[in-house]
């Protein structure tokens, strides 16, 4: 059952993404919500448009997680 991602805090979303990283639909939905909240000045490309989404998304998430802690 998909939780209401829009009601989660960014921290909860990051935890959800981490816990569901192997479930593409849940991962993609949560990542989209999280990315839609980011400042448009620092907007990242939609991950599934990247050449190597898994590696690039992981790098972006690590950067965001490190910045927010």
XYZ file of C-alpha atoms in Angstrom:
69
model
C 0.000 0.000 0.000
C 1.426 3.373 -1.027
C 1.626 5.859 1.840
C 0.607 9.459 1.252
C 3.977 10.787 0.187
C 2.750 14.376 -0.010
C 2.068 14.403 3.731
C 5.554 13.213 4.675
C 8.324 15.541 5.766
C 11.475 15.609 3.644
C 13.252 13.530 6.304
C 10.463 10.925 6.223
C 10.582 10.900 2.416
C 14.335 10.308 2.439
C 13.885 7.412 4.867
C 11.054 6.007 2.691
C 13.253 6.263 -0.423
C 16.062 4.467 1.369
C 13.751 1.710 2.615
C 12.093 1.245 -0.808
C 15.165 1.641 -3.037
C 14.555 -1.785 -4.615
C 10.874 -1.110 -5.376
C 10.973 1.002 -8.508
C 7.416 2.373 -8.359
C 7.591 3.405 -4.686
C 11.123 4.773 -5.087
C 10.220 6.780 -8.184
C 7.044 8.227 -6.628
C 8.782 9.299 -3.415
C 11.756 10.725 -5.285
C 9.442 12.732 -7.526
C 7.668 14.250 -4.483
C 10.964 15.065 -2.805
C 12.443 16.599 -5.944
C 9.294 18.626 -6.645
C 9.793 20.362 -3.286
C 13.347 21.413 -4.001
C 14.232 24.977 -4.837
C 13.924 25.498 -8.584
C 17.345 27.182 -8.573
C 18.884 23.879 -7.518
C 16.468 21.720 -9.516
C 18.013 18.431 -10.569
C 17.133 16.637 -13.827
C 14.370 14.061 -13.643
C 16.369 10.927 -12.748
C 14.976 8.649 -15.429
C 16.178 11.060 -18.124
C 19.786 10.538 -17.032
C 22.242 8.286 -18.855
C 22.944 6.123 -15.821
C 20.006 6.796 -13.464
C 20.949 4.398 -10.677
C 24.472 5.750 -10.176
C 23.555 9.388 -10.760
C 20.467 9.293 -8.532
C 22.485 7.634 -5.775
C 25.084 10.414 -6.020
C 22.369 13.118 -5.928
C 20.683 11.495 -2.928
C 23.954 11.137 -1.027
C 24.653 14.821 -1.679
C 21.155 15.879 -0.538
C 21.246 13.627 2.542
C 24.671 14.905 3.561
C 23.585 18.515 3.064
C 20.426 18.145 5.195
C 21.981 16.455 8.233
